[in-house]
mmCIF file of C-alpha atoms in Angstrom:
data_model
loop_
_atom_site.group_PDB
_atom_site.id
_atom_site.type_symbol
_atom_site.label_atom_id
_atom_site.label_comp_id
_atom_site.label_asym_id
_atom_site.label_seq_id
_atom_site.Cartn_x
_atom_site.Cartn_y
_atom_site.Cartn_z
ATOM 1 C CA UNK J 120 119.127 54.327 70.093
ATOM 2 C CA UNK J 121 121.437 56.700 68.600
ATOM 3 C CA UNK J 122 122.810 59.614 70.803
ATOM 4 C CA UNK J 123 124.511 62.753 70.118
ATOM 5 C CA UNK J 124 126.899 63.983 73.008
ATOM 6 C CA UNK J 125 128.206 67.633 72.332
ATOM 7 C CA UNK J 126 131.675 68.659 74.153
ATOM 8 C CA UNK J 127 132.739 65.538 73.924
ATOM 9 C CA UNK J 128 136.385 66.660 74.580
ATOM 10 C CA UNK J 129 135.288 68.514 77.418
ATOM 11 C CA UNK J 130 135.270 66.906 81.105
ATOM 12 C CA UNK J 131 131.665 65.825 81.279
ATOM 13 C CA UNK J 132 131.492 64.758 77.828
ATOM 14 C CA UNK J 133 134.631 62.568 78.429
ATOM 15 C CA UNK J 134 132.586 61.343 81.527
ATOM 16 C CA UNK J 135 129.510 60.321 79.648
ATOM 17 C CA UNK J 136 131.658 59.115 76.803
ATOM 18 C CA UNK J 137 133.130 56.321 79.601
ATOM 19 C CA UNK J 138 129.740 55.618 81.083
ATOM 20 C CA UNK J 139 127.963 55.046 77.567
ATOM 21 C CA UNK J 140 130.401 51.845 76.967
ATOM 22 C CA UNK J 141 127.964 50.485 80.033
ATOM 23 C CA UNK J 142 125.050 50.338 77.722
ATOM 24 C CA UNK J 143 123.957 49.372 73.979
ATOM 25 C CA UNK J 144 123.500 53.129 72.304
ATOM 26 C CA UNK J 145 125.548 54.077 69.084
ATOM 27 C CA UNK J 146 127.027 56.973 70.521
ATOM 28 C CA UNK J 147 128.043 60.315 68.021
ATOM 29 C CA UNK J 148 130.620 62.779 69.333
ATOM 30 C CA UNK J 149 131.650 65.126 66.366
ATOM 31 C CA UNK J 150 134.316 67.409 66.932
ATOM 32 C CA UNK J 151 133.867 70.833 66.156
ATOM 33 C CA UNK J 152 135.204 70.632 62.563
ATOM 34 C CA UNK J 153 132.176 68.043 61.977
ATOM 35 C CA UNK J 154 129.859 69.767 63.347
ATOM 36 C CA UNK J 155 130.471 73.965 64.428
ATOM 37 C CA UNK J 156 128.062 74.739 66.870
ATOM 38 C CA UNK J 157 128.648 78.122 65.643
ATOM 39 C CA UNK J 158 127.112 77.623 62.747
ATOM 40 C CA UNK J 159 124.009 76.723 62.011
ATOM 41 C CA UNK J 160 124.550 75.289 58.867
ATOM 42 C CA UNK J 161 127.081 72.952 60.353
ATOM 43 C CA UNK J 162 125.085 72.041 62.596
ATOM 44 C CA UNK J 163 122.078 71.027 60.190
ATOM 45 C CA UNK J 164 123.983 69.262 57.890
ATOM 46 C CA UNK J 165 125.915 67.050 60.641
ATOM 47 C CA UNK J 166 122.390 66.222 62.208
ATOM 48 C CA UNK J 167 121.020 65.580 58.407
ATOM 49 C CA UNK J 168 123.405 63.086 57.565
ATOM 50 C CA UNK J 169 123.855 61.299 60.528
ATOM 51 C CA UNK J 170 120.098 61.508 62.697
ATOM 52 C CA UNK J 171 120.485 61.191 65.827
ATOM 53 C CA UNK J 172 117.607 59.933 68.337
ATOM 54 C CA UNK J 173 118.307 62.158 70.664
ATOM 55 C CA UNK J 174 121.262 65.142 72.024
ATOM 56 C CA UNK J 175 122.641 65.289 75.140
ATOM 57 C CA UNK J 176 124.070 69.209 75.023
ATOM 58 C CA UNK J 177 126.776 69.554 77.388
ATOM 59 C CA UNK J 178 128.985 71.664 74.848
ATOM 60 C CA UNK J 179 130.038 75.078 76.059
ATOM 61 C CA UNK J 180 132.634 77.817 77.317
ATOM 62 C CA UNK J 181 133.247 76.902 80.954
ATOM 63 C CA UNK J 182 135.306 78.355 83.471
ATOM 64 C CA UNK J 183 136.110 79.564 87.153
ATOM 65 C CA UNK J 184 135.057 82.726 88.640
ATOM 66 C CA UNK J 185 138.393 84.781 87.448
ATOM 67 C CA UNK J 186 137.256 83.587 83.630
ATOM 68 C CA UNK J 187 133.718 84.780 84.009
ATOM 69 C CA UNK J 188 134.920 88.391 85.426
ATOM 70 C CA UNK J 189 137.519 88.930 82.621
ATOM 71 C CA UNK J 190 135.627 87.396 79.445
ATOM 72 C CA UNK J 191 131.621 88.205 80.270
ATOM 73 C CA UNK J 192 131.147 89.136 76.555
ATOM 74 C CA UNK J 193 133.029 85.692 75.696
ATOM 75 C CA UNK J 194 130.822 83.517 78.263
ATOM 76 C CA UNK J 195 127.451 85.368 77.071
ATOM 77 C CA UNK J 196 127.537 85.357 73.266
ATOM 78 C CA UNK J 197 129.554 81.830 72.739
ATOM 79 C CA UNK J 198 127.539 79.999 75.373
ATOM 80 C CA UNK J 199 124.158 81.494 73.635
ATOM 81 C CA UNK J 200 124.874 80.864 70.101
ATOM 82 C CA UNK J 201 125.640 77.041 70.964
ATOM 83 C CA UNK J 202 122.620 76.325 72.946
ATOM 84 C CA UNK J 203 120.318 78.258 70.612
ATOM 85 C CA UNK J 204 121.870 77.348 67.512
ATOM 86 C CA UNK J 205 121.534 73.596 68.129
ATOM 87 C CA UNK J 206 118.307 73.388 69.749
ATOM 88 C CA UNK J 207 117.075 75.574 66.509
ATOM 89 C CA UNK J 208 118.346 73.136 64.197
ATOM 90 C CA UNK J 209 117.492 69.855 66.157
ATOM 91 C CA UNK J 210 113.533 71.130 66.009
ATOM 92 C CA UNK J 211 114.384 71.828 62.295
ATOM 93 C CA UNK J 212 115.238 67.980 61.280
ATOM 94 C CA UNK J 213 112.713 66.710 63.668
ATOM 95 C CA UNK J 214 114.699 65.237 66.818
ATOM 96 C CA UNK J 215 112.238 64.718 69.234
ATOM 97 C CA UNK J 216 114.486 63.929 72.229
ATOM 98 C CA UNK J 217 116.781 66.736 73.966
ATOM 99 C CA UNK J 218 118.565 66.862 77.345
ATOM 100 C CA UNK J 219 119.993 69.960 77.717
ATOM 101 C CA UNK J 220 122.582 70.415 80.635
ATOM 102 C CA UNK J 221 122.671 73.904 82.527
ATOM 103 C CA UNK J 222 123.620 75.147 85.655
ATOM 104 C CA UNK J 223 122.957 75.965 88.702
ATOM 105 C CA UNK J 224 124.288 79.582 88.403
ATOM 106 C CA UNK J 225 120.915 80.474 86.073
ATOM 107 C CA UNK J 226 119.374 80.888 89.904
ATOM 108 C CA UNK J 227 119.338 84.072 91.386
ATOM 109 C CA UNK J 228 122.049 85.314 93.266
ATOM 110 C CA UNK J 229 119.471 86.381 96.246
ATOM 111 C CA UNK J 230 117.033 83.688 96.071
ATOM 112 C CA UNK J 231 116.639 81.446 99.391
ATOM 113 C CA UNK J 232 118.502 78.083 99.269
ATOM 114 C CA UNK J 233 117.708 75.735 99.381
ATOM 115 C CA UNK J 234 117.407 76.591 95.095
ATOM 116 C CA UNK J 235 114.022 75.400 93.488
ATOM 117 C CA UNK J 236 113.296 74.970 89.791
ATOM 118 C CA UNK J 237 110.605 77.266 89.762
ATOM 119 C CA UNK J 238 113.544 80.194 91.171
ATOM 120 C CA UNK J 239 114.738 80.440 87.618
ATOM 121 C CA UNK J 240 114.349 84.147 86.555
ATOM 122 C CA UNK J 241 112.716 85.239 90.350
ATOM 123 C CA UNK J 242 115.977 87.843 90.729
ATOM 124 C CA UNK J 243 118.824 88.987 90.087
ATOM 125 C CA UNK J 244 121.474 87.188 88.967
ATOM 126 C CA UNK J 245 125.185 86.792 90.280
ATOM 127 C CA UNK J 246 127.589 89.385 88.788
ATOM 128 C CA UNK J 247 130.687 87.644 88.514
ATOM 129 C CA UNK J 248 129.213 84.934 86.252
ATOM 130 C CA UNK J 249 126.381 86.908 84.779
ATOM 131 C CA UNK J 250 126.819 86.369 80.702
ATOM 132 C CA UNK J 251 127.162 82.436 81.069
ATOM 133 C CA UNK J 252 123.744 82.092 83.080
ATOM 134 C CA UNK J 253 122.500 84.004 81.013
ATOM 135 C CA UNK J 254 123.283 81.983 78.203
ATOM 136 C CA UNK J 255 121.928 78.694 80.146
ATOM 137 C CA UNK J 256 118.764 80.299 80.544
ATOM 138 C CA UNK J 257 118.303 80.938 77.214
ATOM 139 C CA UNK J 258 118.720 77.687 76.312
ATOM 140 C CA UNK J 259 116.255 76.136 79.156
ATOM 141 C CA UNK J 260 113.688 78.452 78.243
ATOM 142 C CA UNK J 261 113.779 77.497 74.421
ATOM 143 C CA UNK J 262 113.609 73.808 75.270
ATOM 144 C CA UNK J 263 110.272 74.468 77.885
ATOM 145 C CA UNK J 264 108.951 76.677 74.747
ATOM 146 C CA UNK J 265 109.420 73.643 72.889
ATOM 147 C CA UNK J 266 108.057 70.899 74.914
ATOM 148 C CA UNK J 267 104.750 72.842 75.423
ATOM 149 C CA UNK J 268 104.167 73.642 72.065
ATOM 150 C CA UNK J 269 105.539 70.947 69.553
ATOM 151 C CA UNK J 270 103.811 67.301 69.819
ATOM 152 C CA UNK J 271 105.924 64.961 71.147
ATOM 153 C CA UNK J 272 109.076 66.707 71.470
ATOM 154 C CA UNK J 273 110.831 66.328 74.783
ATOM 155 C CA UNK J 274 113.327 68.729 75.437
ATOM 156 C CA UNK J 275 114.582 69.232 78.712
ATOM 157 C CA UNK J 276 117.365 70.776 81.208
ATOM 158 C CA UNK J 277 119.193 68.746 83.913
ATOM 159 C CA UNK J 278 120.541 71.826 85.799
ATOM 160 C CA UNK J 279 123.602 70.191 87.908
ATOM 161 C CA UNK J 280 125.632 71.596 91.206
ATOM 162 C CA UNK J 281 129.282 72.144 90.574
ATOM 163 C CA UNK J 282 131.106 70.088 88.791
ATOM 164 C CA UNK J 283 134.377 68.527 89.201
ATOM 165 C CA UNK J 284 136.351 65.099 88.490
ATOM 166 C CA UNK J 285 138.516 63.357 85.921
ATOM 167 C CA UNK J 286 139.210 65.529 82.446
ATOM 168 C CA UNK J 287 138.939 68.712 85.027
ATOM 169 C CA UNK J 288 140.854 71.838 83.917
ATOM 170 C CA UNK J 289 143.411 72.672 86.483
ATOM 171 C CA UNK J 290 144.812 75.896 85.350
ATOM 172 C CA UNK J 291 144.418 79.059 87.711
ATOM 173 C CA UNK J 292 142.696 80.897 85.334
ATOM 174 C CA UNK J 293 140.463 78.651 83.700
ATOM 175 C CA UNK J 294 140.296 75.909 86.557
ATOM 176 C CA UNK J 295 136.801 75.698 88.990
ATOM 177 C CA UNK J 296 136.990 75.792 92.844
ATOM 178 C CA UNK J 297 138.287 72.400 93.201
ATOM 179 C CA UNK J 298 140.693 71.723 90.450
ATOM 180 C CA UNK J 299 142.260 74.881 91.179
ATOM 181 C CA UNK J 300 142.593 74.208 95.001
ATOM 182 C CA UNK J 301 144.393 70.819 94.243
ATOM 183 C CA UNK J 302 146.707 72.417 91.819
ATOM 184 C CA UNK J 303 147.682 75.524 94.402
ATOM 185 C CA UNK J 304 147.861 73.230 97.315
ATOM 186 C CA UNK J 305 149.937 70.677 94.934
ATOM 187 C CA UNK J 306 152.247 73.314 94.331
ATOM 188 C CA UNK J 307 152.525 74.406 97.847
ATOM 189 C CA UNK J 308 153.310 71.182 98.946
ATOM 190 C CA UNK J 309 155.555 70.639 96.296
ATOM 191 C CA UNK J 310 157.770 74.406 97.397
ATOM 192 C CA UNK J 311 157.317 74.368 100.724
ATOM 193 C CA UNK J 312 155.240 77.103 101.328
ATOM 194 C CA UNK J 313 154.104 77.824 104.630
ATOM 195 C CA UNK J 314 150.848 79.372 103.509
ATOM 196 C CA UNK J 315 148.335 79.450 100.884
ATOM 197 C CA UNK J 316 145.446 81.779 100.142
ATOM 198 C CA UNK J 317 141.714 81.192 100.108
ATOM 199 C CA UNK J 318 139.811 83.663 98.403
ATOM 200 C CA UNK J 319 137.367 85.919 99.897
ATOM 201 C CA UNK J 320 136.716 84.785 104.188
ATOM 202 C CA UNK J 321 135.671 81.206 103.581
ATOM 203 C CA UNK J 322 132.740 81.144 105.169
ATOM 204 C CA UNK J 323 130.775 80.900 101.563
ATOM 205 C CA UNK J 324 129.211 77.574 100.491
ATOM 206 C CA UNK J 325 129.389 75.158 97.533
ATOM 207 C CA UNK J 326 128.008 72.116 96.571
ATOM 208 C CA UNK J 327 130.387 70.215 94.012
ATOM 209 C CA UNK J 328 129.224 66.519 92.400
ATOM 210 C CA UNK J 329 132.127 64.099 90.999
ATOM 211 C CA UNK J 330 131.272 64.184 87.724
ATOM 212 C CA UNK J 331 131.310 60.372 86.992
ATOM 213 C CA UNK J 332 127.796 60.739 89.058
ATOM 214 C CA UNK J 333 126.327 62.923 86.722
ATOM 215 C CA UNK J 334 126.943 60.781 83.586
ATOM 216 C CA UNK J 335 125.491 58.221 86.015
ATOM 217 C CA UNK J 336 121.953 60.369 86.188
ATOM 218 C CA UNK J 337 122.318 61.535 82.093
ATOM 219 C CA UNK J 338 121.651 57.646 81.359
ATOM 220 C CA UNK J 339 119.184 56.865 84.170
ATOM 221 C CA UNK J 340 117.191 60.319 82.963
ATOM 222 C CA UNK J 341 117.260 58.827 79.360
ATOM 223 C CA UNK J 342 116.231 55.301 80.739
ATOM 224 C CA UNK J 343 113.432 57.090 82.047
ATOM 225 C CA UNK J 344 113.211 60.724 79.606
ATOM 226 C CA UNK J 345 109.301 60.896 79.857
ATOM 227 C CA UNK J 346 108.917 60.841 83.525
ATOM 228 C CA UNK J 347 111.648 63.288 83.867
ATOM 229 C CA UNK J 348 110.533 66.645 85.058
ATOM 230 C CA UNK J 349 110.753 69.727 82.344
ATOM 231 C CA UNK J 350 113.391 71.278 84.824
ATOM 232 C CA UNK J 351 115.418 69.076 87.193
ATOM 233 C CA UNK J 352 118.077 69.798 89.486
ATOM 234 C CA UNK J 353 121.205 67.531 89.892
ATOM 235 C CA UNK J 354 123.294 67.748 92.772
ATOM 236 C CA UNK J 355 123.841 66.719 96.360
ATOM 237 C CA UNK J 356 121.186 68.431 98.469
ATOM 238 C CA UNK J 357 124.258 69.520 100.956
ATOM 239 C CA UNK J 358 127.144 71.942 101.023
ATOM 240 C CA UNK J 359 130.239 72.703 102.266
ATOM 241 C CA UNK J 360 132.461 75.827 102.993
ATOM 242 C CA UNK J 361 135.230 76.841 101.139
ATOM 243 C CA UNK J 362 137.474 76.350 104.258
ATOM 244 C CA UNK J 363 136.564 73.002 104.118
ATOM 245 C CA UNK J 364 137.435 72.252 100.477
ATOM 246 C CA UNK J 365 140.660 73.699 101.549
ATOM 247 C CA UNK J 366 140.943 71.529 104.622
ATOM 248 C CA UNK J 367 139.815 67.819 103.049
ATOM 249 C CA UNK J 368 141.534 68.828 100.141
ATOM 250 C CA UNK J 369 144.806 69.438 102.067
ATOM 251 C CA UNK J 370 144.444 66.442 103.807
ATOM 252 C CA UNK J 371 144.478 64.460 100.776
ATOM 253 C CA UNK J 372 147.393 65.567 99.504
ATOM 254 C CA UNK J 373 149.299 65.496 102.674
ATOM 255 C CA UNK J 374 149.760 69.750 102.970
ATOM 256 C CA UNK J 375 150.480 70.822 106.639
ATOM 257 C CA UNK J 376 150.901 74.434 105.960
ATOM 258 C CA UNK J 377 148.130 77.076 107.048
ATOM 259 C CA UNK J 378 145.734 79.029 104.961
ATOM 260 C CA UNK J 379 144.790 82.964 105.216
ATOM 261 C CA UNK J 380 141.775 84.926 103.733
ATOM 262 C CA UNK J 381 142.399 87.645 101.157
ATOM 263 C CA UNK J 382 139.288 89.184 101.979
ATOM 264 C CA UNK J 383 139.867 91.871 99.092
ATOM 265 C CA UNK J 384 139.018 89.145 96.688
ATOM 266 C CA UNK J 385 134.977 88.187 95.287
ATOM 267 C CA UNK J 386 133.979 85.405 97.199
ATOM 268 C CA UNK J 387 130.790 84.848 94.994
ATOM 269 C CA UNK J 388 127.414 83.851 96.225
ATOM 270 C CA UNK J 389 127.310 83.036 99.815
ATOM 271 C CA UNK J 390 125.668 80.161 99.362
ATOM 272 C CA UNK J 391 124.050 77.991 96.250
ATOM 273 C CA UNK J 392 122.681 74.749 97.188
ATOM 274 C CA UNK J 393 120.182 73.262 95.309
ATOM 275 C CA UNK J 394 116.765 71.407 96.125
ATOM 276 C CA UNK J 395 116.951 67.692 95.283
ATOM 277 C CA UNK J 396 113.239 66.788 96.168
ATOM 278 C CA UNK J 397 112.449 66.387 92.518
ATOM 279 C CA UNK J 398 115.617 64.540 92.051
ATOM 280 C CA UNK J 399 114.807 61.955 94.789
ATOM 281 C CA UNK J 400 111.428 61.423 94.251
ATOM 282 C CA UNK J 401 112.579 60.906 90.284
ATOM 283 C CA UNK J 402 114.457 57.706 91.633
ATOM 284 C CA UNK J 403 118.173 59.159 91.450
ATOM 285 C CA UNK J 404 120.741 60.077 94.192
ATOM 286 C CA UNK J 405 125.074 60.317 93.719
ATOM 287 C CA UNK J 406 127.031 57.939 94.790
ATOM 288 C CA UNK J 407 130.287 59.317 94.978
ATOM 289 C CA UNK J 408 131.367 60.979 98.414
ATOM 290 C CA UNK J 409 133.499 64.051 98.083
ATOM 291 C CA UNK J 410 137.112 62.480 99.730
ATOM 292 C CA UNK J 411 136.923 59.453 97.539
ATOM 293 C CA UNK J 412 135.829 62.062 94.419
ATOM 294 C CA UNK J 413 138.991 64.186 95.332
ATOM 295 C CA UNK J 414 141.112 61.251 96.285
ATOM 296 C CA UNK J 415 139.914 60.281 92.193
ATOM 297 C CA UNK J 416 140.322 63.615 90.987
ATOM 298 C CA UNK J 417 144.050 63.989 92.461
ATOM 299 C CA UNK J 418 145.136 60.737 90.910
ATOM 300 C CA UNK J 419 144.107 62.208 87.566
ATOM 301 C CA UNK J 420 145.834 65.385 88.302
ATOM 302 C CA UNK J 421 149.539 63.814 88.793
ATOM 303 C CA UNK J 422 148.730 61.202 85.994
ATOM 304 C CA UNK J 423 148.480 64.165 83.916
ATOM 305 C CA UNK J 424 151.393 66.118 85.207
ATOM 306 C CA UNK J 425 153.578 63.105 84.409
ATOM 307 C CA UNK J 426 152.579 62.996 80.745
#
């Protein structure tokens, strides 16, 4: 089987790029001068000449909750022209498979946690990273359209936790929850500072999945792509706080200093912890626990730093 990986330069792409050389596929990973997901014309004529079996859609704009608050427009239009742009043109030239990768910020901000599939679209949705979930549910909703109407096309969402690992981005401004907190508590280590800040009071919750695990579950869903459910979470089933990201985090990198609570700053949703029933009873669960994913995650962190 031939498969198409988008973001392939990206941190889960580079993920499922590693965990493909487990198994037989002839994997395609165009960059974006062979194939524009901007442009639908690109698009078509890379999928034309080369045919792929089936997409795994992982491409996208990504970034932390400072990103999302300065560049909504940005994380709206980009993320919705690449999801409906490809899965447009892959219906065009008649690729019947489609795993399309989302996120768990499509729920809504209010809705009871643990999240369910069926939540999507039940509320409102989170401010600070409004225009990107709304872009991901764009694209899930095109791919359910598409399933229930076209014969034989399968095209579905995997709609993971937080993400975080190797190939992370560990800049301030771009950088997630936990690649930012290794890099500030690096650097803190690193100067001697007595303190360092935790946005918001701490007391909100996240659930973050190494991402090796979730190119794990991309190749056991296609293993198993027709008893996959049309919407499927992917994620832990349990949270932590933000203090303790802080805390284990510290710990790993051998910080003693304290931490305070600039409660002036947006902590984002309280809590967003998703329902892994479906998951489980699918056949899949993570592996990875989160000291050995951060212990992972650090080691890439100063191997990059020393190159």
């Amino acid at each position: 089987m031939k498969i198409l990986i988008t973001g392939g330069s990206g941190m889960v792409g580079r993920n499922l790029i590693e965990k493909s050389r487990e198994f037989s596929y002839e994997v395609l990973t165009p960059t974006r001068a062979e194939m524009d997901l901007l442009s639908p014309l690109s698009i078509h004529n890379f999928l034309q000449r080369n045919l792929p079996d089936c997409i795994v859609h992982c491409a996208g704009l990504v970034g932390g909750i400072a990103a999302n608050i300065a560049n909504p427009i940005e994380f709206l239009s980009t993320n919705a022209y690449i999801g409906l742009n490809l899965i447009s043109e892959c219906t065009k030239i008649g690729i019947k498979r489609f795993l399309n990768l989302a996120s768990s910020c499509m729920y809504p901000r209010n809705a009871p946690n643990p999240l369910r599939e069926e939540m999507i679209l039940q509320g409102e949705l989170e401010p600070t990273n409004e225009g990107y979930a709304l872009a991901k549910i764009l694209a899930t909703r095109m791919c359910e359209y598409i399933t229930r109407t076209q014969n034989d096309y399968l095209y579905k969402t995997a709609i993971p936790c937080n993400l975080y690992g190797k190939y992370d981005k560990f800049e301030p401004t771009r950088a997630h929850l936990i690649p930012a907190v290794i890099a500030k508590i690096h650097k803190a280590k690193e100067q001697n500072l007595p303190q360092v800040e935790i946005w918001g009071d701490g007391s909100a919750r996240r659930e973050f999945m190494y991402a090796e695990d979730l190119a794990d579950f991309v190749f056991y869903a296609l293993e198993n792509f027709e008893k996959m459910p049309q919407n499927l979470n992917v994620g832990l089933g349990y949270d932590y706080t933000i203090d303790e990201y802080y805390q284990t985090i510290a710990k790993i990198i051998g910080y003693e200093g304290r931490f305070y609570h600039d409660t002036q700053k947006p902590s984002g949703m309280q809590q967003k912890l998703i329902d892994n029933t479906r998951l489980k009873a699918f056949g899949w669960n993570p592996k990875i626990s989160l000291e050995n994913g951060i212990q992972e995650t650090y080691k890439y962190f100063l191997a990059q730093r020393k190159e």
